Coordinates of C-alpha atoms in Angstrom, one line a residue:
X1 CA 123.1 113.4 142.7
X2 CA 126.3 114.1 140.8
X3 CA 126.3 110.4 139.8
X4 CA 122.7 110.7 138.5
X5 CA 123.6 113.8 136.4
X6 CA 126.6 111.9 135.0
X7 CA 124.4 108.9 134.0
X8 CA 121.9 111.3 132.4
X9 CA 124.6 113.0 130.5
X10 CA 126.0 109.7 129.2
X11 CA 122.5 108.7 128.2
X12 CA 121.9 111.8 126.2
X13 CA 125.3 111.4 124.5
X14 CA 124.2 107.9 123.6
X15 CA 120.9 109.1 122.2
X16 CA 122.6 111.9 120.2
X17 CA 125.1 109.4 118.7
X18 CA 122.3 107.0 117.8
X19 CA 120.4 109.8 116.1
X20 CA 123.5 110.9 114.2
X21 CA 124.3 107.3 113.2
X22 CA 120.8 106.8 111.8
X23 CA 121.0 110.1 110.0
X24 CA 124.3 109.1 108.4
X25 CA 122.7 105.8 107.3
X26 CA 119.8 107.4 105.5
X27 CA 119.0 105.5 102.4
X28 CA 119.6 107.0 99.0
X29 CA 116.7 104.8 97.6
X30 CA 113.5 104.2 99.5
X31 CA 112.0 100.8 99.1
X32 CA 109.8 100.4 96.1
X33 CA 106.0 100.6 96.6
X34 CA 104.7 97.1 95.9
X35 CA 101.2 96.6 94.5
X36 CA 99.3 93.3 94.1
X37 CA 96.0 92.5 92.4
X38 CA 94.3 89.3 93.4
X39 CA 91.0 87.5 92.6
X40 CA 90.4 85.6 95.9
X41 CA 87.7 83.3 94.4
X42 CA 84.5 83.4 96.4
X43 CA 86.2 84.8 99.5
X44 CA 83.9 84.5 102.6
X45 CA 83.3 82.5 105.8
X46 CA 84.2 79.1 104.3
X47 CA 87.6 80.3 103.1
X48 CA 88.3 81.9 106.5
X49 CA 87.6 78.6 108.3
X50 CA 90.6 77.0 106.4
X51 CA 93.5 78.2 108.6
X52 CA 96.1 77.1 106.1
X53 CA 94.5 79.3 103.5
X54 CA 94.3 82.2 105.9
X55 CA 98.0 81.9 106.7
X56 CA 99.0 81.9 103.0
X57 CA 96.7 84.9 102.3
X58 CA 98.1 86.8 105.2
X59 CA 101.7 86.2 104.2
X60 CA 100.9 87.2 100.6
X61 CA 99.2 90.5 101.5
X62 CA 102.0 91.4 104.0
X63 CA 104.5 91.4 101.1
X64 CA 102.8 94.4 99.5
X65 CA 101.9 98.0 100.3
X66 CA 98.7 97.8 98.3
X67 CA 96.6 94.8 97.6
X68 CA 93.6 95.2 95.1
X69 CA 91.0 92.5 95.7
X70 CA 88.2 91.0 93.6
X71 CA 85.4 88.5 94.4
X72 CA 84.7 89.2 98.1
X73 CA 81.4 87.3 98.7
X74 CA 81.3 88.0 102.4
X75 CA 77.7 89.0 103.1
X76 CA 78.0 90.4 106.6
X77 CA 81.7 91.5 106.5
X78 CA 82.8 89.2 109.3
X79 CA 85.2 87.1 107.2
X80 CA 86.9 90.2 105.7
X81 CA 87.3 91.7 109.2
X82 CA 88.8 88.4 110.4
X83 CA 91.3 88.6 107.5
X84 CA 92.3 92.1 108.5
X85 CA 92.8 91.0 112.1
X86 CA 95.0 88.2 110.9
X87 CA 97.1 90.5 108.7
X88 CA 97.7 92.9 111.6
X89 CA 98.2 90.2 114.2
X90 CA 102.0 90.5 114.2
X91 CA 102.1 94.3 114.8
X92 CA 101.5 95.2 111.1
X93 CA 99.4 98.3 110.4
X94 CA 97.2 97.7 107.5
X95 CA 93.8 99.3 106.8
X96 CA 91.3 98.8 104.0
X97 CA 88.4 100.2 102.0
X98 CA 85.5 98.3 100.5
X99 CA 83.0 99.0 97.8
X100 CA 79.3 98.3 98.4
X101 CA 78.0 94.8 97.4
X102 CA 77.6 94.8 93.7
X103 CA 76.0 92.5 91.1
X104 CA 72.9 92.0 88.9
X105 CA 71.9 88.8 90.6
X106 CA 71.7 87.7 94.2
X107 CA 75.3 86.6 94.0
X108 CA 77.0 89.9 94.8
X109 CA 80.6 90.8 95.3
X110 CA 82.7 93.6 96.9
X111 CA 85.9 95.1 95.7
X112 CA 88.5 95.8 98.3
X113 CA 91.8 97.6 98.7
X114 CA 94.1 96.8 101.6
X115 CA 97.0 99.2 102.2
X116 CA 99.9 99.6 104.5
X117 CA 99.3 102.9 106.4
X118 CA 103.0 103.6 106.9
X119 CA 103.5 104.0 103.1
X120 CA 100.0 104.7 101.7
X121 CA 97.1 107.0 102.6
X122 CA 93.6 106.7 101.1
X123 CA 92.3 110.1 99.9
X124 CA 88.9 109.2 98.6
X125 CA 86.7 106.6 96.9
X126 CA 84.6 106.7 93.8
X127 CA 82.0 104.2 92.6
X128 CA 81.4 104.3 88.8
X129 CA 77.7 105.2 88.3
X130 CA 75.9 102.2 86.8
X131 CA 73.1 101.7 89.3
X132 CA 70.9 99.6 86.9
X133 CA 73.9 97.5 85.8
X134 CA 73.5 98.5 82.2
X135 CA 77.2 98.3 81.4
X136 CA 78.8 96.1 84.1
X137 CA 78.0 93.0 86.1
X138 CA 80.0 94.6 88.9
X139 CA 80.6 98.3 88.2
X140 CA 84.3 99.3 88.8
X141 CA 85.3 100.8 92.1
X142 CA 88.0 103.4 92.4
X143 CA 90.3 104.5 95.2
X144 CA 92.6 107.5 95.3
X145 CA 95.8 106.9 97.3
X146 CA 98.6 109.1 98.4
X147 CA 102.0 107.4 98.1
X148 CA 104.2 108.6 100.9
X149 CA 107.5 107.0 99.7
X150 CA 107.2 106.9 95.9
X151 CA 109.5 108.9 93.6
X152 CA 107.8 111.7 91.6
X153 CA 104.4 110.2 92.0
X154 CA 102.5 111.7 94.9
X155 CA 99.0 110.4 94.1
X156 CA 97.4 107.7 92.1
X157 CA 93.8 106.5 91.3
X158 CA 93.3 102.7 91.3
X159 CA 90.3 101.3 89.4
X160 CA 89.3 97.8 90.6
X161 CA 87.4 95.7 88.1
X162 CA 86.0 92.2 87.7
X163 CA 84.3 91.7 84.4
X164 CA 81.6 89.2 83.6
X165 CA 83.4 86.5 81.5
X166 CA 80.7 86.3 78.8
X167 CA 80.6 90.2 78.6
X168 CA 84.3 90.7 78.9
X169 CA 84.8 92.4 75.5
X170 CA 82.1 95.0 76.1
X171 CA 83.0 95.6 79.7
X172 CA 86.7 96.1 79.0
X173 CA 85.9 98.4 76.1
X174 CA 83.8 100.5 78.5
X175 CA 86.7 101.0 80.8
X176 CA 87.9 104.0 78.8
X177 CA 84.7 105.7 80.0
X178 CA 85.4 104.6 83.5
X179 CA 88.8 106.1 83.3
X180 CA 87.4 109.4 82.0
X181 CA 84.8 109.7 84.7
X182 CA 87.3 108.7 87.4
X183 CA 89.8 111.3 86.1
X184 CA 87.1 114.0 86.1
X185 CA 85.9 113.0 89.6
X186 CA 89.4 113.8 90.9
X187 CA 89.9 117.1 89.0
X188 CA 91.8 115.7 86.1
X189 CA 94.1 113.2 87.9
X190 CA 95.7 111.4 85.0
X191 CA 97.8 108.8 86.9
X192 CA 95.4 105.9 87.0
X193 CA 96.0 102.2 87.4
X194 CA 93.2 99.9 86.2
X195 CA 93.7 96.5 87.8
X196 CA 91.8 93.3 88.4
X197 CA 90.3 90.2 86.7
X198 CA 89.5 91.4 83.2
X199 CA 88.8 87.8 82.0
X200 CA 90.9 89.2 79.1
X201 CA 91.9 85.9 77.4
X202 CA 91.1 82.5 76.0
X203 CA 87.5 82.2 74.6
X204 CA 86.3 85.3 76.5
X205 CA 88.5 87.8 74.6
X206 CA 90.1 86.5 71.4
X207 CA 93.1 88.1 69.8
X208 CA 90.9 89.5 67.0
X209 CA 88.4 91.0 69.6
X210 CA 91.3 92.4 71.6
X211 CA 92.5 94.5 68.7
X212 CA 89.1 96.3 68.6
X213 CA 88.9 97.2 72.3
X214 CA 89.3 100.9 72.8
X215 CA 91.3 100.4 76.0
X216 CA 93.8 98.5 73.9
X217 CA 93.8 100.7 70.8
X218 CA 94.3 104.0 72.7
X219 CA 98.0 104.7 73.1
X220 CA 97.4 106.5 76.4
X221 CA 96.9 103.1 78.1
X222 CA 99.8 100.8 78.6
X223 CA 99.0 97.1 79.2
X224 CA 101.6 95.7 81.6
X225 CA 100.7 92.0 81.6
X226 CA 101.1 90.3 78.2
X227 CA 98.5 88.3 76.4
X228 CA 100.7 85.2 76.6
X229 CA 100.9 85.2 80.5
X230 CA 99.0 82.6 82.4
X231 CA 97.3 84.1 85.5
X232 CA 95.3 81.0 86.4
X233 CA 96.2 78.1 88.8
X234 CA 94.0 75.7 86.8
X235 CA 94.9 73.7 83.7
X236 CA 93.9 76.6 81.5
X237 CA 96.5 79.0 80.1
X238 CA 94.8 82.4 80.1
X239 CA 95.8 86.0 80.7
X240 CA 92.7 86.9 82.7
X241 CA 94.3 89.3 85.2
X242 CA 95.8 92.6 84.0
X243 CA 97.3 95.9 84.9
X244 CA 96.7 98.9 82.6
X245 CA 98.5 102.1 83.4
X246 CA 97.6 105.6 82.2
X247 CA 99.4 108.9 82.9
X248 CA 103.0 109.8 82.1
X249 CA 104.1 110.0 85.7
X250 CA 102.7 106.6 86.6
X251 CA 104.1 104.9 83.5
X252 CA 107.5 106.4 84.2
X253 CA 107.5 105.4 87.9
X254 CA 106.7 101.7 87.3
X255 CA 109.9 99.7 87.7
X256 CA 110.6 98.1 84.3
X257 CA 109.9 94.4 84.3
X258 CA 108.2 94.4 87.7
X259 CA 104.7 93.7 86.3
X260 CA 104.3 89.9 86.5
X261 CA 102.5 86.9 88.0
X262 CA 103.3 86.1 91.6
X263 CA 103.4 82.3 91.8
X264 CA 102.7 81.8 95.4
X265 CA 102.6 78.0 95.1
X266 CA 106.3 78.0 94.4
X267 CA 107.2 80.5 97.1
X268 CA 105.2 78.6 99.8
X269 CA 105.9 75.1 98.3
X270 CA 102.3 74.2 98.0
X271 CA 100.7 71.1 96.4
X272 CA 98.2 71.7 93.6
X273 CA 95.3 71.0 96.0
X274 CA 96.7 73.5 98.5
X275 CA 97.2 76.1 95.8
X276 CA 93.7 75.8 94.4
X277 CA 92.2 76.1 97.9
X278 CA 93.6 79.7 97.9
X279 CA 92.3 80.7 94.5
X280 CA 91.9 79.7 90.9
X281 CA 93.9 82.8 90.0
X282 CA 97.5 83.8 90.5
X283 CA 97.9 87.3 91.7
X284 CA 99.7 89.9 89.6
X285 CA 102.2 92.4 91.0
X286 CA 104.2 95.5 90.1
X287 CA 106.5 98.0 91.8
X288 CA 106.6 101.7 91.8
X289 CA 110.0 103.3 92.3
X290 CA 110.7 104.5 95.8
X291 CA 111.9 108.0 96.6
X292 CA 115.4 108.9 95.4
X293 CA 117.8 111.3 97.2
X294 CA 119.0 113.0 94.0
X295 CA 121.5 115.2 95.9
X296 CA 123.2 112.0 97.1
X297 CA 122.9 110.3 93.7
X298 CA 124.6 113.2 92.0
X299 CA 127.8 112.5 93.9
X300 CA 128.3 109.3 91.9
X301 CA 129.4 108.9 88.3
X302 CA 127.6 106.0 86.7
X303 CA 128.2 105.0 83.1
X304 CA 126.3 102.8 80.7
X305 CA 128.8 100.4 79.1
X306 CA 128.6 97.4 76.9
X307 CA 131.5 95.4 75.5
X308 CA 132.4 92.1 74.0
X309 CA 135.6 90.2 73.0
X310 CA 136.0 88.5 69.7
X311 CA 137.7 85.2 70.3
X312 CA 139.2 85.1 66.8
X313 CA 143.0 84.9 66.6
X314 CA 144.2 87.6 64.3
X315 CA 147.5 88.0 62.4
X316 CA 149.9 90.5 64.0
X317 CA 150.2 92.4 60.7
X318 CA 146.4 92.9 60.5
X319 CA 146.3 94.3 64.1
X320 CA 149.3 96.6 63.7
X321 CA 148.0 97.8 60.3
X322 CA 144.6 98.8 61.7
X323 CA 146.3 100.8 64.5
X324 CA 149.1 102.3 62.3
X325 CA 149.4 106.0 61.6
X326 CA 147.7 105.6 58.3
X327 CA 145.3 102.9 59.4
X328 CA 141.5 103.0 59.4
X329 CA 141.1 104.0 63.1
X330 CA 143.5 106.9 63.1
X331 CA 142.1 108.2 59.9
X332 CA 138.7 108.3 61.6
X333 CA 140.1 110.4 64.4
X334 CA 140.7 107.8 67.1
X335 CA 143.5 108.3 69.6
X336 CA 146.0 105.4 69.5
X337 CA 147.9 104.3 72.7
X338 CA 149.6 101.4 74.3
X339 CA 148.2 100.1 77.7
X340 CA 149.5 97.6 80.2
X341 CA 147.1 95.9 82.6
X342 CA 147.8 94.7 86.2
X343 CA 149.1 91.4 84.8
X344 CA 151.6 93.2 82.7
X345 CA 149.8 92.2 79.6
X346 CA 150.2 94.8 76.8
X347 CA 147.3 96.1 74.6
X348 CA 147.1 98.5 71.7
X349 CA 144.1 100.8 72.0
X350 CA 142.1 103.2 69.9
X351 CA 139.6 105.6 71.6
X352 CA 137.3 108.2 70.3
X353 CA 135.0 110.2 72.6
X354 CA 132.0 112.6 72.2
X355 CA 130.6 110.6 69.3
X356 CA 126.9 110.6 68.4
X357 CA 125.1 107.4 67.8
X358 CA 125.2 108.2 64.0
X359 CA 128.9 108.9 64.1
X360 CA 129.6 105.5 65.7
X361 CA 127.5 103.8 63.1
X362 CA 129.2 105.8 60.3
X363 CA 132.7 105.0 61.6
X364 CA 131.9 101.3 61.8
X365 CA 130.5 101.3 58.2
X366 CA 133.4 103.3 56.8
X367 CA 136.1 100.8 57.8
X368 CA 137.2 98.8 54.9
X369 CA 134.9 95.8 54.5
X370 CA 137.9 93.5 54.0
X371 CA 139.3 94.4 57.4
X372 CA 139.5 91.0 59.3
X373 CA 139.1 92.7 62.7
X374 CA 135.9 94.5 61.8
X375 CA 134.3 91.6 60.1
X376 CA 130.6 91.6 59.5
X377 CA 129.6 89.8 62.7
X378 CA 131.5 92.4 64.7
X379 CA 129.8 95.3 62.9
X380 CA 126.4 93.7 63.6
X381 CA 127.1 93.3 67.3
X382 CA 128.3 96.9 67.7
X383 CA 125.1 98.2 66.0
X384 CA 122.9 95.8 68.0
X385 CA 124.5 97.0 71.3
X386 CA 124.2 100.6 70.2
X387 CA 120.5 100.3 69.5
X388 CA 119.7 98.3 72.6
X389 CA 117.3 99.7 75.3
X390 CA 120.1 99.3 77.8
X391 CA 122.5 101.6 75.9
X392 CA 119.6 104.0 75.1
X393 CA 118.9 104.3 78.9
X394 CA 115.3 103.4 79.8
X395 CA 113.7 106.8 80.7
X396 CA 113.2 107.0 84.5
X397 CA 113.7 103.2 84.8
X398 CA 115.1 101.7 87.9
X399 CA 118.9 101.9 87.5
X400 CA 118.6 104.6 84.9
X401 CA 117.5 107.5 87.2
X402 CA 120.4 109.7 86.1
X403 CA 120.0 111.5 82.8
X404 CA 122.6 110.4 80.2
X405 CA 124.5 112.4 77.7
X406 CA 123.7 111.8 74.0
X407 CA 127.4 111.3 73.3
X408 CA 129.2 108.0 73.3
X409 CA 132.8 106.8 73.7
X410 CA 133.9 104.0 71.4
X411 CA 137.0 101.9 72.3
X412 CA 138.8 99.2 70.3
X413 CA 141.7 97.3 71.9
X414 CA 143.7 94.3 70.8
X415 CA 146.3 92.1 72.5
X416 CA 149.8 93.4 71.6
X417 CA 151.2 89.8 71.6
X418 CA 149.9 86.5 70.3
X419 CA 147.0 85.4 70.0
X420 CA 146.0 89.0 69.1
X421 CA 142.3 88.9 70.2
X422 CA 140.4 92.1 70.0
X423 CA 137.6 93.7 72.1
X424 CA 135.1 96.5 71.5
X425 CA 133.4 98.8 74.0
X426 CA 130.6 101.5 73.9
X427 CA 130.2 103.9 76.8
X428 CA 127.6 106.5 77.5
X429 CA 128.2 108.8 80.5
X430 CA 125.6 110.2 82.8
X431 CA 125.0 113.9 83.4
X432 CA 124.9 114.4 87.1
X433 CA 124.4 118.1 87.0
X434 CA 120.9 117.6 85.7
X435 CA 120.0 115.7 88.9
X436 CA 119.9 118.8 90.9
X437 CA 117.6 120.9 88.7

């Protein structure tokens, strides 16, 4: 009996240590919420009979937390149910919602949203009211989702749309009304992602027509897939599939650069025939930033810096003159010092901190134009780096979660011995104290 108690005691110690170990390894950044939009091209029984296609579709959908689907032609629902069974066959836990079968003709389609239940919860559906099909061939279908692991974005409405190609201009223009009614249905929810096959390119929507579309002209809407992107697997080159984001929180939460085409043929090494058997469209994807432990993030100092070295060999007199007590840099308030690196190489340095962007630009412009170290190309590069989105700090972008001070440090350093090359560095510090407010 004593031995049993000893074993039980050791077991509970092991459990406690395991829990503590996992607690210590809690992630500062949750995984991003991954979203896909995909026109499955006449999805139904025939496509489900092709096991190679089913395997590829299953693997694609499992990569994402939310998959927004167009062109489900499955009359009795059996094919879509089989797809869901295949997706969950390896212990995954996905669920789905479907619209009713929609369309002016006997060839009807359903919209669908497949979601990973561990990270996403569906909180309601909304069918845009167009029962007589006055405005849309397939009236858009909306789903409200709760994002369990997103950062500063608790809920989101997704509007799924597949326009009629020959009516694409009119239907896309009408999407502003769809947005307004969807927002009103959910008590003013402004964070809305419009996704799907817009047919928004080539002959269906010309560049001239695009400029007149209200969804494009209204600054509240951000188009995330460019007009020059090819979303088709055929020989055409058309930006049919799109994401359009509305709402400040949603737009801020989208990871910069994450909205793009997912070329599944390259990932799965498919032939052209195998690729086209899946769909005549490439899916499009984006990511929403995962939850951030800001208490943990505030423990780290992270600076934005950009620097470059000029490979020009300067004369010693020019270098020493610029760093002298009556030289340009000291007259501008820079601190001059000598530094030796780990390889015992000596540098002469000039540093000025707490400069505004304008002060950096003014300092660069005020240096004598005949100065061989601050030649025109160097001035241009400094200003280019200063004005770059990177140095500005993309608001709420991945990697720029910390707020950054509006002040800059500017450093110039040159080799103390031949060949006297010089380098330049701009640094912007983050303000960790704001992370906890």
